[in-house]
mmCIF file of C-alpha atoms and ligand atoms in Angstrom:
data_model
loop_
_atom_site.group_PDB
_atom_site.id
_atom_site.type_symbol
_atom_site.label_atom_id
_atom_site.label_comp_id
_atom_site.label_asym_id
_atom_site.label_seq_id
_atom_site.Cartn_x
_atom_site.Cartn_y
_atom_site.Cartn_z
ATOM 1 C CA MET D 26 -77.420 -15.337 -124.403
ATOM 2 C CA THR D 27 -76.787 -13.451 -127.576
ATOM 3 C CA SER D 28 -74.414 -14.171 -130.416
ATOM 4 C CA SER D 29 -74.024 -10.441 -131.028
ATOM 5 C CA MET D 30 -72.490 -9.787 -127.635
ATOM 6 C CA ALA D 31 -69.415 -7.568 -127.636
ATOM 7 C CA ARG D 32 -66.187 -9.534 -127.416
ATOM 8 C CA VAL D 33 -63.526 -8.147 -125.187
ATOM 9 C CA GLY D 34 -59.818 -8.889 -125.569
ATOM 10 C CA TRP D 35 -57.203 -8.760 -122.812
ATOM 11 C CA ALA D 36 -56.115 -5.258 -123.861
ATOM 12 C CA ASP D 37 -59.732 -4.017 -123.694
ATOM 13 C CA LEU D 38 -60.147 -4.983 -120.045
ATOM 14 C CA PRO D 39 -59.781 -1.968 -117.738
ATOM 15 C CA GLY D 40 -56.193 -1.483 -116.503
ATOM 16 C CA GLU D 41 -57.426 -2.026 -112.960
ATOM 17 C CA VAL D 42 -58.665 -5.503 -113.905
ATOM 18 C CA ARG D 43 -55.445 -6.504 -115.660
ATOM 19 C CA GLU D 44 -53.393 -5.252 -112.720
ATOM 20 C CA ALA D 45 -55.503 -7.243 -110.267
ATOM 21 C CA VAL D 46 -55.082 -10.385 -112.382
ATOM 22 C CA GLU D 47 -51.326 -9.887 -112.590
ATOM 23 C CA ALA D 48 -51.139 -9.248 -108.833
ATOM 24 C CA ARG D 49 -52.704 -12.690 -108.373
ATOM 25 C CA ALA D 50 -51.299 -14.689 -111.296
ATOM 26 C CA GLY D 51 -48.008 -12.963 -112.009
ATOM 27 C CA ARG D 52 -47.060 -11.011 -115.099
ATOM 28 C CA VAL D 53 -48.978 -12.019 -118.206
ATOM 29 C CA THR D 54 -46.338 -12.562 -120.864
ATOM 30 C CA GLU D 55 -48.442 -13.891 -123.733
ATOM 31 C CA VAL D 56 -52.141 -13.674 -124.554
ATOM 32 C CA GLU D 57 -54.312 -15.604 -126.958
ATOM 33 C CA ASN D 58 -57.734 -13.981 -127.069
ATOM 34 C CA LEU D 59 -60.484 -16.486 -127.875
ATOM 35 C CA ASP D 60 -63.399 -15.027 -129.770
ATOM 36 C CA PHE D 61 -65.739 -18.026 -129.670
ATOM 37 C CA GLY D 62 -68.269 -19.180 -127.133
ATOM 38 C CA GLU D 63 -71.458 -17.736 -125.815
ATOM 39 C CA GLY D 64 -70.995 -17.951 -122.089
ATOM 40 C CA SER D 65 -68.925 -14.894 -121.148
ATOM 41 C CA GLU D 66 -67.689 -11.566 -122.512
ATOM 42 C CA PHE D 67 -64.013 -12.483 -122.315
ATOM 43 C CA LYS D 68 -62.022 -15.665 -122.817
ATOM 44 C CA ALA D 69 -58.297 -16.004 -123.312
ATOM 45 C CA VAL D 70 -55.305 -18.210 -122.759
ATOM 46 C CA LEU D 71 -52.764 -16.366 -120.629
ATOM 47 C CA ASP D 72 -49.132 -17.283 -120.106
ATOM 48 C CA THR D 73 -47.982 -16.512 -116.579
ATOM 49 C CA PRO D 74 -44.846 -17.323 -114.576
ATOM 50 C CA THR D 75 -46.677 -20.239 -112.949
ATOM 51 C CA GLY D 76 -47.978 -21.671 -116.189
ATOM 52 C CA ARG D 77 -50.687 -21.383 -118.769
ATOM 53 C CA VAL D 78 -54.141 -20.285 -117.633
ATOM 54 C CA PHE D 79 -57.550 -20.442 -119.311
ATOM 55 C CA ALA D 80 -59.245 -17.205 -118.224
ATOM 56 C CA LYS D 81 -62.904 -16.260 -118.471
ATOM 57 C CA ALA D 82 -64.327 -12.933 -117.392
ATOM 58 C CA THR D 83 -67.650 -11.150 -117.148
ATOM 59 C CA LEU D 84 -69.043 -7.884 -115.937
ATOM 60 C CA ILE D 85 -70.162 -8.488 -112.353
ATOM 61 C CA ASP D 86 -73.575 -6.939 -113.017
ATOM 62 C CA GLY D 87 -73.831 -8.521 -116.485
ATOM 63 C CA TRP D 88 -75.909 -11.311 -117.956
ATOM 64 C CA PHE D 89 -73.161 -13.937 -117.631
ATOM 65 C CA ALA D 90 -72.194 -13.249 -114.019
ATOM 66 C CA PRO D 91 -74.433 -15.983 -112.488
ATOM 67 C CA ARG D 92 -72.841 -18.524 -114.848
ATOM 68 C CA LEU D 93 -69.303 -17.627 -113.817
ATOM 69 C CA TYR D 94 -70.207 -17.546 -110.127
ATOM 70 C CA ALA D 95 -71.755 -21.007 -110.527
ATOM 71 C CA GLU D 96 -68.577 -22.310 -112.172
ATOM 72 C CA ALA D 97 -66.374 -20.884 -109.445
ATOM 73 C CA ARG D 98 -68.549 -22.244 -106.678
ATOM 74 C CA ILE D 99 -68.829 -25.795 -107.950
ATOM 75 C CA ASN D 100 -65.210 -26.191 -109.021
ATOM 76 C CA PRO D 101 -63.815 -27.591 -105.731
ATOM 77 C CA TYR D 102 -66.413 -30.384 -105.880
ATOM 78 C CA VAL D 103 -65.655 -31.489 -109.449
ATOM 79 C CA THR D 104 -61.877 -31.372 -109.829
ATOM 80 C CA ARG D 105 -61.775 -35.122 -110.490
ATOM 81 C CA LEU D 106 -62.985 -34.305 -113.987
ATOM 82 C CA ALA D 107 -62.710 -30.525 -114.407
ATOM 83 C CA PRO D 108 -59.660 -28.271 -114.718
ATOM 84 C CA ARG D 109 -58.905 -26.694 -111.349
ATOM 85 C CA LEU D 110 -59.877 -23.078 -110.669
ATOM 86 C CA LEU D 111 -56.534 -21.475 -109.798
ATOM 87 C CA TRP D 112 -57.781 -18.043 -108.836
ATOM 88 C CA GLN D 113 -60.651 -15.628 -109.072
ATOM 89 C CA VAL D 114 -60.284 -11.901 -109.183
ATOM 90 C CA ARG D 115 -62.916 -9.214 -108.684
ATOM 91 C CA ALA D 116 -61.854 -5.738 -109.756
ATOM 92 C CA GLY D 117 -63.137 -2.753 -111.694
ATOM 93 C CA GLY D 118 -66.628 -4.228 -112.053
ATOM 94 C CA TRP D 119 -65.315 -7.500 -113.541
ATOM 95 C CA LEU D 120 -65.101 -11.078 -112.302
ATOM 96 C CA VAL D 121 -62.180 -13.031 -113.783
ATOM 97 C CA LEU D 122 -61.711 -16.792 -113.320
ATOM 98 C CA GLY D 123 -58.372 -18.476 -114.017
ATOM 99 C CA PHE D 124 -58.437 -22.235 -114.654
ATOM 100 C CA ALA D 125 -55.565 -24.660 -115.183
ATOM 101 C CA TYR D 126 -55.078 -24.823 -118.944
ATOM 102 C CA VAL D 127 -55.691 -28.228 -120.522
ATOM 103 C CA GLN D 128 -53.797 -28.795 -123.752
ATOM 104 C CA GLY D 129 -56.040 -30.958 -125.870
ATOM 105 C CA ARG D 130 -58.831 -31.133 -128.408
ATOM 106 C CA HIS D 131 -62.610 -31.369 -128.381
ATOM 107 C CA ALA D 132 -64.143 -34.817 -128.035
ATOM 108 C CA ASP D 133 -65.413 -36.755 -131.025
ATOM 109 C CA TYR D 134 -68.715 -38.551 -130.326
ATOM 110 C CA SER D 135 -68.997 -40.333 -133.670
ATOM 111 C CA PRO D 136 -69.290 -44.153 -133.871
ATOM 112 C CA GLY D 137 -66.000 -45.940 -133.258
ATOM 113 C CA SER D 138 -64.343 -42.895 -131.701
ATOM 114 C CA PRO D 139 -61.934 -43.816 -128.897
ATOM 115 C CA ASP D 140 -63.119 -40.671 -127.107
ATOM 116 C CA LEU D 141 -66.377 -42.431 -126.192
ATOM 117 C CA GLY D 142 -64.532 -44.641 -123.711
ATOM 118 C CA MET D 143 -62.900 -41.597 -122.108
ATOM 119 C CA LEU D 144 -66.244 -39.829 -122.032
ATOM 120 C CA ALA D 145 -67.679 -42.873 -120.250
ATOM 121 C CA GLU D 146 -64.932 -42.670 -117.627
ATOM 122 C CA ALA D 147 -65.653 -38.976 -117.062
ATOM 123 C CA VAL D 148 -69.380 -39.653 -116.806
ATOM 124 C CA ALA D 149 -68.698 -42.478 -114.340
ATOM 125 C CA ALA D 150 -66.626 -40.075 -112.226
ATOM 126 C CA LEU D 151 -69.438 -37.532 -112.421
ATOM 127 C CA GLN D 152 -71.950 -40.130 -111.281
ATOM 128 C CA ASP D 153 -69.802 -40.914 -108.253
ATOM 129 C CA LEU D 154 -70.038 -37.310 -107.051
ATOM 130 C CA THR D 155 -72.542 -36.205 -104.473
ATOM 131 C CA CYS D 156 -74.524 -33.196 -105.587
ATOM 132 C CA PRO D 157 -73.212 -30.274 -103.528
ATOM 133 C CA GLU D 158 -75.794 -28.853 -101.153
ATOM 134 C CA HIS D 159 -75.798 -25.449 -102.872
ATOM 135 C CA VAL D 160 -76.667 -26.876 -106.308
ATOM 136 C CA SER D 161 -80.432 -26.731 -106.139
ATOM 137 C CA TRP D 162 -81.735 -25.724 -109.577
ATOM 138 C CA PRO D 163 -84.156 -28.552 -110.491
ATOM 139 C CA VAL D 164 -83.210 -29.954 -113.900
ATOM 140 C CA GLU D 165 -86.866 -30.743 -114.672
ATOM 141 C CA ARG D 166 -87.441 -27.010 -115.172
ATOM 142 C CA ARG D 167 -85.637 -27.417 -118.503
ATOM 143 C CA TRP D 168 -88.794 -29.056 -119.846
ATOM 144 C CA ALA D 169 -91.346 -26.725 -118.250
ATOM 145 C CA GLY D 170 -94.348 -26.471 -120.550
ATOM 146 C CA LEU D 171 -93.038 -29.264 -122.796
ATOM 147 C CA THR D 172 -94.333 -32.232 -120.839
ATOM 148 C CA GLU D 173 -97.040 -32.891 -118.300
ATOM 149 C CA GLN D 174 -94.709 -35.120 -116.303
ATOM 150 C CA PRO D 175 -91.516 -33.137 -115.691
ATOM 151 C CA GLN D 176 -91.309 -34.686 -112.217
ATOM 152 C CA VAL D 177 -90.001 -37.968 -113.690
ATOM 153 C CA MET D 178 -86.754 -36.077 -114.384
ATOM 154 C CA ALA D 179 -86.468 -34.900 -110.756
ATOM 155 C CA GLY D 180 -83.895 -36.351 -108.406
ATOM 156 C CA ARG D 181 -80.868 -35.721 -106.229
ATOM 157 C CA ALA D 182 -77.940 -36.320 -108.566
ATOM 158 C CA LEU D 183 -75.568 -33.659 -109.839
ATOM 159 C CA VAL D 184 -76.202 -32.902 -113.523
ATOM 160 C CA HIS D 185 -73.721 -30.899 -115.635
ATOM 161 C CA LYS D 186 -76.440 -30.500 -118.273
ATOM 162 C CA ASP D 187 -74.271 -29.544 -121.243
ATOM 163 C CA LEU D 188 -71.862 -32.346 -122.135
ATOM 164 C CA ASN D 189 -71.619 -31.163 -125.710
ATOM 165 C CA PRO D 190 -68.316 -32.202 -127.346
ATOM 166 C CA ARG D 191 -66.931 -28.663 -127.065
ATOM 167 C CA ASN D 192 -67.223 -28.917 -123.293
ATOM 168 C CA VAL D 193 -65.230 -32.154 -123.214
ATOM 169 C CA ILE D 194 -61.498 -31.778 -123.769
ATOM 170 C CA ILE D 195 -59.465 -34.869 -124.606
ATOM 171 C CA SER D 196 -55.948 -34.655 -123.258
ATOM 172 C CA GLU D 197 -53.441 -37.444 -122.730
ATOM 173 C CA GLY D 198 -56.002 -40.209 -122.644
ATOM 174 C CA GLN D 199 -58.431 -38.414 -120.364
ATOM 175 C CA ALA D 200 -61.662 -36.494 -120.900
ATOM 176 C CA TYR D 201 -61.895 -33.227 -118.949
ATOM 177 C CA VAL D 202 -65.298 -31.638 -118.500
ATOM 178 C CA VAL D 203 -65.374 -27.825 -118.664
ATOM 179 C CA ASP D 204 -68.077 -25.162 -118.594
ATOM 180 C CA TRP D 205 -69.845 -25.956 -115.313
ATOM 181 C CA ALA D 206 -71.966 -22.849 -115.730
ATOM 182 C CA THR D 207 -75.401 -24.404 -115.285
ATOM 183 C CA PRO D 208 -75.111 -27.297 -112.862
ATOM 184 C CA CYS D 209 -78.384 -28.637 -111.549
ATOM 185 C CA ARG D 210 -80.001 -31.394 -109.544
ATOM 186 C CA GLY D 211 -81.999 -34.213 -111.107
ATOM 187 C CA ALA D 212 -82.558 -37.910 -111.643
ATOM 188 C CA ASP D 213 -79.331 -39.900 -111.908
ATOM 189 C CA TRP D 214 -80.075 -40.993 -115.495
ATOM 190 C CA VAL D 215 -80.755 -37.492 -116.873
ATOM 191 C CA GLU D 216 -77.138 -36.719 -117.822
ATOM 192 C CA LEU D 217 -77.034 -39.948 -119.825
ATOM 193 C CA ALA D 218 -80.369 -39.223 -121.468
ATOM 194 C CA LEU D 219 -79.113 -35.755 -122.463
ATOM 195 C CA LEU D 220 -76.158 -37.439 -124.183
ATOM 196 C CA VAL D 221 -78.250 -39.864 -126.226
ATOM 197 C CA PRO D 222 -79.485 -37.284 -128.808
ATOM 198 C CA ARG D 223 -75.924 -35.980 -129.109
ATOM 199 C CA LEU D 224 -74.649 -39.499 -129.905
ATOM 200 C CA ILE D 225 -77.438 -40.090 -132.417
ATOM 201 C CA GLY D 226 -76.744 -36.670 -133.964
ATOM 202 C CA GLN D 227 -73.156 -37.798 -134.509
ATOM 203 C CA GLY D 228 -74.169 -40.969 -136.357
ATOM 204 C CA HIS D 229 -75.102 -43.616 -133.778
ATOM 205 C CA SER D 230 -78.402 -45.432 -134.160
ATOM 206 C CA PRO D 231 -80.863 -44.960 -131.280
ATOM 207 C CA HIS D 232 -80.212 -48.558 -130.242
ATOM 208 C CA GLU D 233 -76.417 -48.009 -130.209
ATOM 209 C CA ALA D 234 -76.758 -44.758 -128.264
ATOM 210 C CA GLU D 235 -78.937 -46.449 -125.644
ATOM 211 C CA GLU D 236 -76.459 -49.308 -125.476
ATOM 212 C CA TRP D 237 -73.691 -46.809 -124.704
ATOM 213 C CA ALA D 238 -75.819 -45.361 -121.903
ATOM 214 C CA ALA D 239 -76.770 -48.806 -120.591
ATOM 215 C CA ARG D 240 -73.248 -49.414 -119.257
ATOM 216 C CA PHE D 241 -74.306 -47.166 -116.366
ATOM 217 C CA ARG D 242 -76.476 -48.541 -113.608
ATOM 218 C CA PRO D 243 -78.820 -45.495 -113.419
ATOM 219 C CA TRP D 244 -79.804 -46.080 -117.028
ATOM 220 C CA ARG D 245 -80.694 -49.700 -116.382
ATOM 221 C CA HIS D 246 -82.794 -48.619 -113.391
ATOM 222 C CA ALA D 247 -84.651 -45.865 -115.237
ATOM 223 C CA THR D 248 -88.157 -46.907 -116.205
ATOM 224 C CA ALA D 249 -89.107 -47.135 -119.881
ATOM 225 C CA GLU D 250 -91.967 -44.721 -119.151
ATOM 226 C CA ALA D 251 -89.613 -42.092 -117.717
ATOM 227 C CA LEU D 252 -87.290 -42.389 -120.728
ATOM 228 C CA ASP D 253 -90.278 -42.078 -123.077
ATOM 229 C CA VAL D 254 -91.355 -38.874 -121.330
ATOM 230 C CA PHE D 255 -87.804 -37.563 -121.462
ATOM 231 C CA ALA D 256 -87.225 -38.404 -125.148
ATOM 232 C CA ASP D 257 -90.419 -36.668 -126.214
ATOM 233 C CA ALA D 258 -89.847 -33.570 -124.045
ATOM 234 C CA GLU D 259 -86.196 -33.288 -125.095
ATOM 235 C CA ALA D 260 -87.088 -33.520 -128.788
ATOM 236 C CA HIS D 261 -89.374 -30.503 -128.338
ATOM 237 C CA LYS D 262 -86.744 -28.681 -126.285
ATOM 238 C CA ARG D 263 -84.041 -29.362 -128.886
ATOM 239 C CA GLN D 264 -86.323 -28.175 -131.683
ATOM 240 C CA LYS D 265 -86.802 -24.869 -129.860
ATOM 241 C CA LEU D 266 -83.066 -24.485 -129.222
ATOM 242 C CA ALA D 267 -82.197 -25.253 -132.854
ATOM 243 C CA ALA D 268 -84.752 -22.689 -134.039
ATOM 244 C CA GLN D 269 -83.210 -20.092 -131.718
ATOM 245 C CA TRP D 270 -79.577 -20.949 -132.557
ATOM 246 C CA PRO D 271 -79.547 -22.719 -135.930
ATOM 247 C CA TRP D 272 -75.927 -23.847 -135.755
ATOM 248 C CA PRO D 273 -74.873 -27.182 -137.292
ATOM 249 C CA ASN D 274 -74.354 -28.896 -133.942
ATOM 250 C CA GLN D 275 -77.673 -27.670 -132.553
ATOM 251 C CA ILE D 276 -79.446 -28.941 -135.646
ATOM 252 C CA ARG D 277 -77.661 -32.308 -135.531
ATOM 253 C CA THR D 278 -78.611 -32.743 -131.871
ATOM 254 C CA ALA D 279 -82.224 -31.717 -132.544
ATOM 255 C CA ASN D 280 -82.406 -34.257 -135.371
ATOM 256 C CA GLY D 281 -80.875 -36.854 -133.048
ATOM 257 C CA ALA D 282 -83.455 -36.061 -130.373
ATOM 258 C CA TRP D 283 -86.342 -36.489 -132.820
ATOM 259 C CA GLU D 284 -84.909 -39.717 -134.210
ATOM 260 C CA TRP D 285 -84.657 -41.094 -130.689
ATOM 261 C CA ALA D 286 -88.149 -39.938 -129.672
ATOM 262 C CA ARG D 287 -89.717 -41.485 -132.787
ATOM 263 C CA TRP D 288 -87.803 -44.720 -132.267
ATOM 264 C CA ARG D 289 -88.991 -44.973 -128.662
ATOM 265 C CA ALA D 290 -92.550 -44.077 -129.673
ATOM 266 C CA SER D 291 -92.554 -46.785 -132.367
ATOM 267 C CA ARG D 292 -91.459 -49.343 -129.778
ATOM 268 C CA LEU D 293 -94.170 -48.055 -127.475
ATOM 269 C CA ASP D 294 -96.687 -48.959 -130.186
ATOM 270 C CA SER D 295 -95.442 -52.541 -130.197
ATOM 271 C CA ARG D 296 -95.195 -52.903 -126.410
HETATM 272 N N1 ATP S 310 -59.302 -25.153 -118.745
HETATM 273 C C1 ATP S 310 -59.310 -25.109 -120.082
HETATM 274 N N2 ATP S 310 -58.180 -25.367 -120.779
HETATM 275 C C2 ATP S 310 -58.175 -25.321 -122.122
HETATM 276 N N3 ATP S 310 -59.232 -25.000 -122.871
HETATM 277 C C3 ATP S 310 -60.382 -24.743 -122.240
HETATM 278 C C4 ATP S 310 -60.490 -24.779 -120.813
HETATM 279 N N4 ATP S 310 -61.760 -24.473 -120.473
HETATM 280 C C5 ATP S 310 -62.407 -24.258 -121.616
HETATM 281 N N5 ATP S 310 -61.597 -24.411 -122.692
HETATM 282 C C6 ATP S 310 -61.931 -24.252 -124.119
HETATM 283 O O1 ATP S 310 -62.637 -23.055 -124.313
HETATM 284 C C7 ATP S 310 -63.924 -23.306 -124.841
HETATM 285 C C8 ATP S 310 -64.930 -22.366 -124.232
HETATM 286 O O2 ATP S 310 -64.941 -22.553 -122.829
HETATM 287 P P1 ATP S 310 -66.303 -22.681 -122.041
HETATM 288 O O3 ATP S 310 -67.109 -23.735 -122.650
HETATM 289 O O4 ATP S 310 -65.960 -22.798 -120.610
HETATM 290 O O5 ATP S 310 -66.894 -21.243 -122.320
HETATM 291 P P2 ATP S 310 -68.292 -20.740 -122.887
HETATM 292 O O6 ATP S 310 -68.260 -19.300 -122.882
HETATM 293 O O7 ATP S 310 -69.367 -21.411 -122.144
HETATM 294 O O8 ATP S 310 -68.231 -21.197 -124.363
HETATM 295 P P3 ATP S 310 -69.248 -22.042 -125.233
HETATM 296 O O9 ATP S 310 -70.378 -21.170 -125.559
HETATM 297 O O10 ATP S 310 -68.374 -22.400 -126.418
HETATM 298 O O11 ATP S 310 -69.658 -23.224 -124.412
HETATM 299 C C9 ATP S 310 -64.194 -24.777 -124.582
HETATM 300 O O12 ATP S 310 -64.998 -25.308 -125.572
HETATM 301 C C10 ATP S 310 -62.825 -25.366 -124.604
HETATM 302 O O13 ATP S 310 -62.455 -25.632 -125.948
HETATM 303 MG MG1 MG S 311 -68.785 -24.373 -123.434
#
């Protein structure tokens, strides 16, 4: 991933690609090019005769192609909480995905936010899903070299892995989860544990963040030792990520991860 990647607008896509999209989706009457995000070369909101579409595209032989293929492949399994993939088009060396557009806003994870209840419902729906057979990337690889016990994070549950508030869209009382680019397989509490530093980074105390997670059975079944290993490894991982991409949210989450790890370690001392 690179923040200096070239952004491509609808008009910059090869004519062959635009024609193939219009053959599938109908004539594109309005375009809003989106110039944020790090997960693809092209993102836009397209108006078509059948409705508004959120489109993402990448060069088929490019860096982002595996991410878009992963999103397309998992979509049928996760439509309870993700916008539906309406079509995918391969033309002129590009892969274009068209998702149902969700009119909404990014989630707010700060204390007292009503979005936390909707997030909990989305997470509950996620936990009800069976990990599709083809999703095999072991989540514990995230912490390779950062802990001697990565195997405590191993398991058979589906993990989205990036429930940052920009990947959670609040719309009409529901939280939609987008950006299924790096799904993996791991312990059933890992998704919750990945959220804890995000909650702390947004102003929750470690105790409050753990209380939020404790509404889910997998959290209550996780051993204290496994959570200690996770908190320490994730603090190191977050520190690396924040050094690589020193954006405000990365830094907040890294600080949250360290606060949590220190809090758990201090309790360890008194256990
Ligand atoms: N179906 C959708 N409807 C409306 N907006 C969407 C939809 N999917 C994604 N978005 C918006 O577009 C943003 C970027 O989408 P997404 O996260 O899938 O792409 P990305 O390239 O991985 O970007 P980022 O690096 O920001 O995560 C999301 O944060 C969300 O605000
Ligand atoms: Mg995203």
